[in-house]
Short mmCIF file of C-alpha atoms in Angstrom, two decimals:
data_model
loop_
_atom_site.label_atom_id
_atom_site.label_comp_id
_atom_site.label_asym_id
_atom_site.label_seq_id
_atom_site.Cartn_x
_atom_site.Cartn_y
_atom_site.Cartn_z
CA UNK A 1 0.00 0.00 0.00
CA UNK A 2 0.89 3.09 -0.55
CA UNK A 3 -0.04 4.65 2.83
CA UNK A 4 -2.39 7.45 1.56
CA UNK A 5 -5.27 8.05 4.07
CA UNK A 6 -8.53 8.75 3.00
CA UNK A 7 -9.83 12.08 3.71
CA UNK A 8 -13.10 12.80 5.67
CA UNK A 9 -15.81 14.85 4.89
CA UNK A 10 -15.01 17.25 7.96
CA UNK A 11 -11.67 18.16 6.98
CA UNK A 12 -13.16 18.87 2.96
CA UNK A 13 -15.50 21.90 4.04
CA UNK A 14 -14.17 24.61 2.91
CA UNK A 15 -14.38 28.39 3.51
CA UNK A 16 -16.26 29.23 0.83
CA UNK A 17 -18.77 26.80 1.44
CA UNK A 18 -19.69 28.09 5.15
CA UNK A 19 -19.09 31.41 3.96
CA UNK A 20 -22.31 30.57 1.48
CA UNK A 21 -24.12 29.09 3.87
CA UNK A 22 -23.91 31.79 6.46
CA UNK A 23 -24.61 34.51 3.47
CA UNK A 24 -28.20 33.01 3.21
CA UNK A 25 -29.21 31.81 6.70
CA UNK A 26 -27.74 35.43 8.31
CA UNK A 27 -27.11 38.30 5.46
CA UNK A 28 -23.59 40.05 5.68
CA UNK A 29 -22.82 40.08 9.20
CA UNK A 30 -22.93 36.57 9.11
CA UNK A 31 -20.68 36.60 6.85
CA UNK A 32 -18.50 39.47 8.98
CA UNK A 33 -18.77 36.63 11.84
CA UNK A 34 -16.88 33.64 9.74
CA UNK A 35 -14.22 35.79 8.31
CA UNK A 36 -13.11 36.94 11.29
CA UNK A 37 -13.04 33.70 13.00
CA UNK A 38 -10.36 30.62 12.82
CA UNK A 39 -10.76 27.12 11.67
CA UNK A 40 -9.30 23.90 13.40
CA UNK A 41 -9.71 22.46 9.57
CA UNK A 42 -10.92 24.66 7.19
CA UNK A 43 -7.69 26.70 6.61
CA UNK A 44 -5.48 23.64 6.40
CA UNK A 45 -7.78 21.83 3.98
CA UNK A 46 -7.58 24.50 1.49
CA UNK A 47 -4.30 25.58 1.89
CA UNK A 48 -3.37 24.22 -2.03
CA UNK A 49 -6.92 26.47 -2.98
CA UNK A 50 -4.93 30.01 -2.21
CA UNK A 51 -7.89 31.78 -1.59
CA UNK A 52 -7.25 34.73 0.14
CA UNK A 53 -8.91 35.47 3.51
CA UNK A 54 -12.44 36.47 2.82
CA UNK A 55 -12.70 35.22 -0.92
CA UNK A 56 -15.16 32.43 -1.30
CA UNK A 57 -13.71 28.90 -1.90
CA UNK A 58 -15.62 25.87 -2.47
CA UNK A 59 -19.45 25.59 -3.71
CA UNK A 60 -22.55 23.86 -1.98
CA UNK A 61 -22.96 20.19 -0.70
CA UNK A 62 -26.11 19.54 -1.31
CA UNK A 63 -28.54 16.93 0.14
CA UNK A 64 -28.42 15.58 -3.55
CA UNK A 65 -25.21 15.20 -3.79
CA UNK A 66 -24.47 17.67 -6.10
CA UNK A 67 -20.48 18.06 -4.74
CA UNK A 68 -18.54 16.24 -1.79
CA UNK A 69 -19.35 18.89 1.65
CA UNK A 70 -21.74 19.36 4.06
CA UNK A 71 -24.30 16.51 2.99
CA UNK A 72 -22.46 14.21 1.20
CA UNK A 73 -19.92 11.75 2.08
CA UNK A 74 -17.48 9.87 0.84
CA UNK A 75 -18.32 6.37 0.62
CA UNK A 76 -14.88 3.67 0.99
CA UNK A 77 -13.88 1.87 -1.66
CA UNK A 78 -14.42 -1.38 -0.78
CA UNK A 79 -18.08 -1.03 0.72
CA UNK A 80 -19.21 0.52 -3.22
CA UNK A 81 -21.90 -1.76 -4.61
CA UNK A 82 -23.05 0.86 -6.92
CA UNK A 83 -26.38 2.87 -7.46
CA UNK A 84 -29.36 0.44 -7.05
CA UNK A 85 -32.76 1.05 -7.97
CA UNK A 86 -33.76 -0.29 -4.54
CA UNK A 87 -30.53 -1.39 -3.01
CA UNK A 88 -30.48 -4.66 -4.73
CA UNK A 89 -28.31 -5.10 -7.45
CA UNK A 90 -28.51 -6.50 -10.69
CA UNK A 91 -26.04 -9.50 -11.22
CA UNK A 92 -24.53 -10.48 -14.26
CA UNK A 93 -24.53 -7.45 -16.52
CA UNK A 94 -21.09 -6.91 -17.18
CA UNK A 95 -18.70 -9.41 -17.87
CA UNK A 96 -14.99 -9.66 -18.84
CA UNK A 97 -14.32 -9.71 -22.61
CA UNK A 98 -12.52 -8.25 -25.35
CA UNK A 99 -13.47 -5.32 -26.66
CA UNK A 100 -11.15 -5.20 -29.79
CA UNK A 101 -10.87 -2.09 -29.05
CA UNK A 102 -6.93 -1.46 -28.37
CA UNK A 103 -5.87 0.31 -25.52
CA UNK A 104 -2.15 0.28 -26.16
CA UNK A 105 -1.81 4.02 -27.04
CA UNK A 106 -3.98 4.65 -24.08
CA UNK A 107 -1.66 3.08 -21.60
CA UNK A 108 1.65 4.20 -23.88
CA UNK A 109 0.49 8.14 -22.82
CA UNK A 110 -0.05 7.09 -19.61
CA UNK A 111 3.10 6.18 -18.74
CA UNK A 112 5.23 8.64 -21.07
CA UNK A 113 3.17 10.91 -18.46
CA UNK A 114 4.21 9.16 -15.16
CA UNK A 115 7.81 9.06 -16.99
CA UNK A 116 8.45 12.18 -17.05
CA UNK A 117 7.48 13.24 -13.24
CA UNK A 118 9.67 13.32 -11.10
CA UNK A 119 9.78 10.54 -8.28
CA UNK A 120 8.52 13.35 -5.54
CA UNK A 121 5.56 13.93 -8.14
CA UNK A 122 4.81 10.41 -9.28
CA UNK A 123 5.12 9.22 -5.74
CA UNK A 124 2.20 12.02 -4.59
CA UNK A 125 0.01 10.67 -7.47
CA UNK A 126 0.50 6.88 -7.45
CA UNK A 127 -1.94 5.06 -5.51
CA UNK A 128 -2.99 1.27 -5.45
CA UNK A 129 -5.88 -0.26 -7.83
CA UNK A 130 -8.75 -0.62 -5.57
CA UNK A 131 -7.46 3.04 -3.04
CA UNK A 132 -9.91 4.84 -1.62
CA UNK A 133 -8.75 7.58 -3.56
CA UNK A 134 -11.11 6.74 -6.77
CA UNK A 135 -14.30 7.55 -4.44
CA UNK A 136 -12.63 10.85 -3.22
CA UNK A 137 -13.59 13.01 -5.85
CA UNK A 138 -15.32 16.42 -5.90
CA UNK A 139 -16.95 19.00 -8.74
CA UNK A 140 -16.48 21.67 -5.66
CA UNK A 141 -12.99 24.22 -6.20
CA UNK A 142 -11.77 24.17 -2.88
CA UNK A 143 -12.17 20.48 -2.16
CA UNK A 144 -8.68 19.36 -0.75
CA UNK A 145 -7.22 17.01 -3.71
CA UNK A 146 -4.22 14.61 -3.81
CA UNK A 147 -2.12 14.20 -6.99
CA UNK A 148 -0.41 16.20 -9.31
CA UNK A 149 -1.96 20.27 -10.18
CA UNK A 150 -1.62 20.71 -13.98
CA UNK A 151 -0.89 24.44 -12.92
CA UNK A 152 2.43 23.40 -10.65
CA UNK A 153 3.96 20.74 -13.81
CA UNK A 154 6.06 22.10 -16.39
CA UNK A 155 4.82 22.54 -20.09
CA UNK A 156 6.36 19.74 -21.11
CA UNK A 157 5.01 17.18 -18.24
CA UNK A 158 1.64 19.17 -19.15
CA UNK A 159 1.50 18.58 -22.72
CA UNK A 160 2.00 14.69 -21.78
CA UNK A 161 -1.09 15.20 -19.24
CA UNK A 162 -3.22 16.68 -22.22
CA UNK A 163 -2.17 13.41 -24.94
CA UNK A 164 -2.95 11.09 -21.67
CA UNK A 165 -6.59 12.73 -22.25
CA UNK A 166 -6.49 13.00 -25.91
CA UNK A 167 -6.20 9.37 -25.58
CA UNK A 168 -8.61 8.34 -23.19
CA UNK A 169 -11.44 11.33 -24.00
CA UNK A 170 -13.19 11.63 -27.62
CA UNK A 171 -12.16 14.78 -29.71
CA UNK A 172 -15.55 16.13 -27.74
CA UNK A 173 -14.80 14.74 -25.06
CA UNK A 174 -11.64 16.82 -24.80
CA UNK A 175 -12.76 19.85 -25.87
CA UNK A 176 -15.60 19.84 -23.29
CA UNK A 177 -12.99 19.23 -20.31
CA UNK A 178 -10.47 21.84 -21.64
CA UNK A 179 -13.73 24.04 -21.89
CA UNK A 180 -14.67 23.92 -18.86
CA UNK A 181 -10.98 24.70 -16.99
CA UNK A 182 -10.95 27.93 -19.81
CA UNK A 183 -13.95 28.75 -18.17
CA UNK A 184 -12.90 28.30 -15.05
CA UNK A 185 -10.29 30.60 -15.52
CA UNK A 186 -12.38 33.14 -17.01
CA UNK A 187 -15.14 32.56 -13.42
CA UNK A 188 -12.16 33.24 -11.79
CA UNK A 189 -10.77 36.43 -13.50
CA UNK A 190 -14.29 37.73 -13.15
CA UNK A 191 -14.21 37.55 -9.54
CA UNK A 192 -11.50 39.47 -9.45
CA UNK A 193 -8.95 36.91 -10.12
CA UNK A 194 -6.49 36.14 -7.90
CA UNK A 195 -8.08 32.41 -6.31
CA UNK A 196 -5.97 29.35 -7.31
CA UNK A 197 -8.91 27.53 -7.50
CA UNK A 198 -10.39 29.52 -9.91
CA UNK A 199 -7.53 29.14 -12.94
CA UNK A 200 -6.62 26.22 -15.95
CA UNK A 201 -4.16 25.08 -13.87
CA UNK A 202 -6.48 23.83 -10.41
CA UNK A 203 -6.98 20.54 -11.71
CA UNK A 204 -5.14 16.86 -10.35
CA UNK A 205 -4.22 13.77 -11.60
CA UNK A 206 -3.99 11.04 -9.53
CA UNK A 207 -3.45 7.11 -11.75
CA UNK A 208 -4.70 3.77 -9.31
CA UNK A 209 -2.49 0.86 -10.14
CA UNK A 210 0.03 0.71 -12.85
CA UNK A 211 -0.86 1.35 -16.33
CA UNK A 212 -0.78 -2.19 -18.19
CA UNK A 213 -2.38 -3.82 -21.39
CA UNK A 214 -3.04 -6.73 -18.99
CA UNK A 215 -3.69 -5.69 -15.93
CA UNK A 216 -6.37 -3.62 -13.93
CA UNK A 217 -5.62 -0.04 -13.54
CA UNK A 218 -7.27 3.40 -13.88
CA UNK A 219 -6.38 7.58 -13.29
CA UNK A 220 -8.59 9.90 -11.84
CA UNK A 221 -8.90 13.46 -13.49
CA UNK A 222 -10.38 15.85 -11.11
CA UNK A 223 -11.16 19.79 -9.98
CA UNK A 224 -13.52 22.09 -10.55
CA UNK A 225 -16.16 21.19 -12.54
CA UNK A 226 -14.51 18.06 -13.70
CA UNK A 227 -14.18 14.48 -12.47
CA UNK A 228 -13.14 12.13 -14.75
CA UNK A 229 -12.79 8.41 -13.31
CA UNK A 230 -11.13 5.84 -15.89
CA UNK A 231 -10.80 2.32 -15.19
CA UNK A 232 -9.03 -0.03 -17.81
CA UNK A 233 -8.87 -4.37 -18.14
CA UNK A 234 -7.54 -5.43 -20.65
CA UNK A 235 -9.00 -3.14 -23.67
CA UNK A 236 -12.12 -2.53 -21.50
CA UNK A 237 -12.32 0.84 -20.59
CA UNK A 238 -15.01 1.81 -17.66
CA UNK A 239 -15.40 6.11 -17.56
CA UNK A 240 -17.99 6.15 -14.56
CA UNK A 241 -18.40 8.38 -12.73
CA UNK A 242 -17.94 11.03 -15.06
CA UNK A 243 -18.92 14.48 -13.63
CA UNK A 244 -18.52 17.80 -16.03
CA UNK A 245 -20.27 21.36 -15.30
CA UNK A 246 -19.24 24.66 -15.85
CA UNK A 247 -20.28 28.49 -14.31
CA UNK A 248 -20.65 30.19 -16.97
CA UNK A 249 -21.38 28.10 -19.75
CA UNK A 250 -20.45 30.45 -22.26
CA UNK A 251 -17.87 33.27 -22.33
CA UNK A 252 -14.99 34.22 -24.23
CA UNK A 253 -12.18 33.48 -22.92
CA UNK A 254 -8.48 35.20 -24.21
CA UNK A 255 -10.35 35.69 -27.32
CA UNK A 256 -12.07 32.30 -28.15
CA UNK A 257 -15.62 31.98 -27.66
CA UNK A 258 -16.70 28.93 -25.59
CA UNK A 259 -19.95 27.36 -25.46
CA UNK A 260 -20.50 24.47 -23.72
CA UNK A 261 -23.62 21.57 -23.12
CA UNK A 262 -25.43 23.05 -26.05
CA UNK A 263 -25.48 19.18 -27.28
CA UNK A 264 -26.80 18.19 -23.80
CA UNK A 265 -29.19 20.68 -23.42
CA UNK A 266 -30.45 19.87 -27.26
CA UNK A 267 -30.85 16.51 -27.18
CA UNK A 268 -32.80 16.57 -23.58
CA UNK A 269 -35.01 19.18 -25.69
CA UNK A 270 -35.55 17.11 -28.31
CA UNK A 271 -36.83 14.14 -26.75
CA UNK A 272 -39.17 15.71 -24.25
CA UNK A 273 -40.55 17.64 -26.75
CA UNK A 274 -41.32 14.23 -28.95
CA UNK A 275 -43.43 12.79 -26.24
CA UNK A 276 -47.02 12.19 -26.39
CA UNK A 277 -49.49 14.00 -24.50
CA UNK A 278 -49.64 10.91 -22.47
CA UNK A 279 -45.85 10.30 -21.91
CA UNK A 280 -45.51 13.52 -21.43
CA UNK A 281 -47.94 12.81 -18.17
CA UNK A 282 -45.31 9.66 -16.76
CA UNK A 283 -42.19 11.51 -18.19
CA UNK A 284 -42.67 15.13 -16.67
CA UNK A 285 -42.56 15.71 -12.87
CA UNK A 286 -45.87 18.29 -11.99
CA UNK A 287 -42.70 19.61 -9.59
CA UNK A 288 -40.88 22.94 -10.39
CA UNK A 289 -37.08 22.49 -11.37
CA UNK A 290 -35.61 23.09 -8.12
CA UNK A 291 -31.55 24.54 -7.58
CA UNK A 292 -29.96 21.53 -6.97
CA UNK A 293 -31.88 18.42 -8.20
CA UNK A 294 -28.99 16.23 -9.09
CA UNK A 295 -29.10 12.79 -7.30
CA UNK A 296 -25.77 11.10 -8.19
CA UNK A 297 -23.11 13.44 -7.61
CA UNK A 298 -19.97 13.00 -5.62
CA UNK A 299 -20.14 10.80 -2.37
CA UNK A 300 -23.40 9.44 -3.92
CA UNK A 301 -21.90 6.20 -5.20
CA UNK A 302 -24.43 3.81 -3.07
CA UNK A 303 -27.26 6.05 -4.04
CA UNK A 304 -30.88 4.17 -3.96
CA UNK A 305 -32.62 5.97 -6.42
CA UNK A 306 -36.18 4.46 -8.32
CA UNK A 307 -36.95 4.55 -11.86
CA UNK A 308 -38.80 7.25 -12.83
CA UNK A 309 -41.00 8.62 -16.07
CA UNK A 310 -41.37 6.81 -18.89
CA UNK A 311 -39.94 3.68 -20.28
CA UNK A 312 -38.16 3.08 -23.52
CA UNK A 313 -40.89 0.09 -23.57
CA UNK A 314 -43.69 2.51 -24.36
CA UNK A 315 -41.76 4.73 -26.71
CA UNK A 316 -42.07 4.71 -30.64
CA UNK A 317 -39.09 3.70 -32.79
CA UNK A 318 -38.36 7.43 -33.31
CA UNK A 319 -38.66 8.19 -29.96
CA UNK A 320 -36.60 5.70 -29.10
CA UNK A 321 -33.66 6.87 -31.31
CA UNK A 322 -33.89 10.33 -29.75
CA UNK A 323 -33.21 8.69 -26.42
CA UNK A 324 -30.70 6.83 -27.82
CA UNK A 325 -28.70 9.66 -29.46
CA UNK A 326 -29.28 11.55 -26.22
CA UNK A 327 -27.37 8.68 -24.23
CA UNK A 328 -24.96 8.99 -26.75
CA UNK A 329 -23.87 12.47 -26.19
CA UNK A 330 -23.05 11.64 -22.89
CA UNK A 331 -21.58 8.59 -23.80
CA UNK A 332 -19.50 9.80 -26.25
CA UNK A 333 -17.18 11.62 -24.02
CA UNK A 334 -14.67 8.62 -24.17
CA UNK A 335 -12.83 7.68 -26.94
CA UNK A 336 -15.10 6.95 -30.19
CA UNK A 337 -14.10 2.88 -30.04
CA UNK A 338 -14.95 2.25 -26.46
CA UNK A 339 -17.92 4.83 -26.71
CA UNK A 340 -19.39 2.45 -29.28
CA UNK A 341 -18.76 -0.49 -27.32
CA UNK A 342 -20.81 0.96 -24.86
CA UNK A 343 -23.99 2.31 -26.61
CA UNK A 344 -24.26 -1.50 -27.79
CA UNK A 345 -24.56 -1.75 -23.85
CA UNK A 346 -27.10 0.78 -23.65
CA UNK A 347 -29.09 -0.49 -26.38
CA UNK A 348 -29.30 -3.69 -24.62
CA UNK A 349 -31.07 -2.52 -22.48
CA UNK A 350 -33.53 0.08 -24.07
CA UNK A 351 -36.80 -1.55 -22.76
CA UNK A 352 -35.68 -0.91 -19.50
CA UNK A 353 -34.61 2.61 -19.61
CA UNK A 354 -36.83 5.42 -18.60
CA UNK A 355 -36.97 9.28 -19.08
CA UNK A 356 -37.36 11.75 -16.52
CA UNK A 357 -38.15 15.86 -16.52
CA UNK A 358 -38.92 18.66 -14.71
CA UNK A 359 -38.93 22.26 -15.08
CA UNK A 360 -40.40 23.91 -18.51
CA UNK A 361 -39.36 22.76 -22.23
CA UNK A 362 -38.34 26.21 -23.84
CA UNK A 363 -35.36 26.89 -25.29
CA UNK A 364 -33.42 28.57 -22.39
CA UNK A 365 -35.39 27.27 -20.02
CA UNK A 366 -33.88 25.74 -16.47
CA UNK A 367 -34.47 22.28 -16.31
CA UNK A 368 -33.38 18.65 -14.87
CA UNK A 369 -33.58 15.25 -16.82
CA UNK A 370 -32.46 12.26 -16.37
CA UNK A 371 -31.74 9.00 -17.91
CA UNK A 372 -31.48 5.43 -16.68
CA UNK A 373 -31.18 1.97 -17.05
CA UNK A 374 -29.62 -0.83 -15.37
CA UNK A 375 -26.22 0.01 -17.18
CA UNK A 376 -26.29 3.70 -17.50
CA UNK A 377 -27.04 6.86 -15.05
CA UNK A 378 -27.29 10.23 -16.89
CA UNK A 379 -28.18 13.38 -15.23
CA UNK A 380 -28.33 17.12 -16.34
CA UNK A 381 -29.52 19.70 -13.35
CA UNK A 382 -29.21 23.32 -14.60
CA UNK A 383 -28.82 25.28 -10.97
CA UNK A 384 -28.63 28.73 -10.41
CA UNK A 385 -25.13 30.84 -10.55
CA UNK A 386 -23.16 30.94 -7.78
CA UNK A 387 -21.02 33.82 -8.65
CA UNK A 388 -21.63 34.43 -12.47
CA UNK A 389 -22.64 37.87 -12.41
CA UNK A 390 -23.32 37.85 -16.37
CA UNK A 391 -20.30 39.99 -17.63
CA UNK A 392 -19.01 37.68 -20.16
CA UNK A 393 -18.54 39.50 -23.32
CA UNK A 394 -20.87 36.94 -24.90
CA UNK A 395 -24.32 37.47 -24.29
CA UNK A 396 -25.93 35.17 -21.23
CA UNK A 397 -29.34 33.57 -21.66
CA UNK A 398 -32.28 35.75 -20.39
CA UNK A 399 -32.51 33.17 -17.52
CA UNK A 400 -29.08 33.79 -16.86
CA UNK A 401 -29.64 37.36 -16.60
CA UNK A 402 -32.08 37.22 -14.31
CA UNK A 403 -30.28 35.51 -11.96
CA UNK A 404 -27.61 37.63 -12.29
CA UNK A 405 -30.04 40.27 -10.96
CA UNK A 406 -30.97 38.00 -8.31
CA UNK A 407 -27.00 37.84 -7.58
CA UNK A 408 -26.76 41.89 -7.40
CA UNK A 409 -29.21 41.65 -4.44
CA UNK A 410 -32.78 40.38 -6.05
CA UNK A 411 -34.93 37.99 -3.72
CA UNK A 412 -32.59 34.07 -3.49
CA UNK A 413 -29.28 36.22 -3.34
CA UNK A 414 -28.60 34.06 -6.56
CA UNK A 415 -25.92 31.78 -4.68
CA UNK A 416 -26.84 28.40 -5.62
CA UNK A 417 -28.08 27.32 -2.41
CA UNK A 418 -31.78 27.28 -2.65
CA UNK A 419 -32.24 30.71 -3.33
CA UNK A 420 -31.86 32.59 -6.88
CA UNK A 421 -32.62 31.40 -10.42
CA UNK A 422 -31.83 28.35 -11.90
CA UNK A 423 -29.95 28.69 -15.37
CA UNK A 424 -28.20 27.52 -18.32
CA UNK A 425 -25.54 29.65 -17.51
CA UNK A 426 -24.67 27.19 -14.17
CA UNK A 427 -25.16 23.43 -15.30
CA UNK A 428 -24.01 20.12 -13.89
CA UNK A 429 -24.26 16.54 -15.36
CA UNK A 430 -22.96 13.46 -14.54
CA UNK A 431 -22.53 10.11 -15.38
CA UNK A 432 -22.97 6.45 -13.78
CA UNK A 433 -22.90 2.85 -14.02
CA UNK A 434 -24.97 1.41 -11.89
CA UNK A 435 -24.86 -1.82 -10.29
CA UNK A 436 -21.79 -2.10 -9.09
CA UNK A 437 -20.13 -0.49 -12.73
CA UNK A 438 -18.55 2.49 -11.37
CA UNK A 439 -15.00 2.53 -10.77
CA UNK A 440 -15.00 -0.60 -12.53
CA UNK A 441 -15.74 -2.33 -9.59
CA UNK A 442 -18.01 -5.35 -10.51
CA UNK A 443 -15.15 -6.46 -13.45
CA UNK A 444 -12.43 -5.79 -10.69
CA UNK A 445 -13.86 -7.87 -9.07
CA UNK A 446 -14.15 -11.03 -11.74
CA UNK A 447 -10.29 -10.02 -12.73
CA UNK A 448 -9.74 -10.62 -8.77
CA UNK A 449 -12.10 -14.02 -8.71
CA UNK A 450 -10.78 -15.72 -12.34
CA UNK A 451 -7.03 -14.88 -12.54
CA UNK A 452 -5.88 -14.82 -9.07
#
């Protein structure tokens, strides 16, 4: 072992977050209060953030689980058995086989990458295969993170970091994460700038195992925003749970325009809006979309959750296509062979996957959906800004700008917290496999059983 200890939730809260939390349950003064007092913790935690005294560092917990904080927990390793529609899970649905999909260029980058750290750097990012480290992952900034910072390597070690992902991620898959650090940056320079959490360069690898064509191993890709887990067997390839967001969502950034879930937002569009006046009545909650509906977000990862809305059963053919090439986006974040690989997966299973909304169906309207299935867990939760204050040089939706207005001191305070206006200027998504699929877990577990 490599004698990393996991970290508890306690010692993740940051400043930022109680900072928040006092902001809406007390106004300013509360505020006043917990800037002027010490932490036993908090400091220490987010002493890689560099947040300055007073600047806000870390983002909500949620009871949903929409970040690792106050509300979520980190669940150990080895007592994952996945999300479950009712705590049971499904056995049998994933299986060790080949793929014929090659990994070898995937495991070549990965260690040309751990080559060319040094051994203080590969030693702080090297864990073992089944660590507690995978489950220790966050979408909040100031979360305390092991590994290697992108921002503190070279730009030659950097460059290798980038082809490890080029590898492993789709050409939109890549995009989308160096999208949302650029955006980052630019969240970040709007605030005034100055918050290491808030830059390109905030964001950690951390590799479990040791890369291998034959053996089980994985990396972790992880800060703000982003959490990328990536298990690989063999040439199977496992990229649960896969968390991407971004405040704003579209900005220019040192003169290139960014725009980001346009695809996700789309597609969610376009197959609510195909449903029947009677789908429409088992697909579409009667609730409002709330501020932070997401479900399955970081220390989630033995989440009970129960199908909901309408089943791929009861859908047309054309329907059903529409849910399939909305998987797909999501999906198709990984590398185009293993993305493939797994919409045959999804499509398996079709019949059994149902589609979930709430909120309205306009084009920039705030909304959650979901999708899921025994092999796949897809959420999108658009939640109000936290500190977007709608000064990107490219236009924000009109939702955005009203929650912007709610930020300057409008009714909600606009901080993401249960108050202020959801928008597609703040959105989240992530990614599962349930039963026992995250992390890789379930064929970790048949390597483990068959060939030792």
């Amino acid at each position: 072992m490599h004698g990393h200890r996991p970290r508890t939730p306690d010692a993740e809260r940051s400043r930022r977050w109680f900072m928040n939390k006092a902001l809406l349950a007390g106004g300013v003064a509360a505020v006043a209060t917990m800037t002027g007092c010490s932490s036993n913790s908090s400091d220490t935690a987010s002493s890689s953030s560099g947040a300055p005294s007073g600047m806000p560092s870390g983002g909500p917990g949620g009871g949903g689980g929409g970040g690792m904080g106050p509300g979520a927990s980190q669940v150990k390793y080895a007592d994952v058995k996945g999300v479950t529609a009712d705590g049971t899970v499904i056995d049998d649905l994933y299986t060790i086989h080949s793929t014929d999909v090659s990994t070898d260029a995937l495991v070549a980058a990965a260690q040309a990458f751990l080559d060319g750290l040094s051994a203080k750097e590969r030693k702080s990012c090297t864990f073992d295969v089944d660590a507690d480290e995978w489950t220790a992952w966050s979408n909040v900034d100031g979360y305390d993170r092991k590994g290697v910072r992108m921002g503190d390597l070279t730009d030659k070690k950097r460059e290798l970091g980038y082809a490890l992902l080029g590898k492993a991620l789709s050409a939109d898959g890549l995009t989308q994460t160096r999208g949302i650090m650029k955006l980052n940056a630019f969240l970040g320079d709007s605030n005034g700038g100055n918050q290491k959490t808030l830059t390109e360069g905030h964001y950690f690898f951390t590799f479990m195992g040791t890369p291998s064509t034959t053996k089980p191993w994985g990396f972790q890709y992880e800060g703000h925003h982003v959490a990328i887990n990536y298990f690989v067997l063999g040439d199977q390839v496992v990229m649960t749970p896969t968390f991407m967001g971004s405040e704003p969502t579209t900005a220019t950034y040192q003169g290139e325009k960014i725009t980001l879930f346009r695809p996700e937002t789309e597609a969610g569009l376009a197959m609510v809006r195909s449903l029947t006046s009677a789908q429409r009545a088992k697909a579409v909650s009667s609730q409002e979309n709330g501020n932070e509906d997401m479900k399955a977000g970081a220390g989630q990862d033995n989440l009970k959750l129960p199908y909901e809305g309408v089943k791929g059963s009861d859908l047309t053919a054309a329907q059903r296509k529409k849910l399939l090439a909305l998987a797909k986006v999501y999906v198709g974040y990984v590398n185009e062979g293993h993305a493939e690989v797994k919409m045959t997966e999804v499509e398996k299973h079709l019949d059994d996957t149902y589609f979930f909304w709430m909120g309205e169906t306009e084009d920039d309207s705030a909304f959650y959906y979901r999708v899921h299935s025994p092999v796949v867990l897809i959420e999108y939760d658009a939640q109000a800004p936290l500190f977007y204050k709608g000064d990107s040089s490219a236009s924000p939706s009109a939702s955005a700008s009203a929650s912007a207005d709610a930020n300057a001191g409008g009714p909600g305070g606009g901080m993401g917290m249960g108050g202020g206006t959801p928008s597609q200027e703040h959105i989240h998504t992530i990614v599962r496999t349930p039963n026992g699929g995250d992390y890789g877990i379930d064929l970790l577990k048949l390597h483990l059983e068959n060939d030792h």
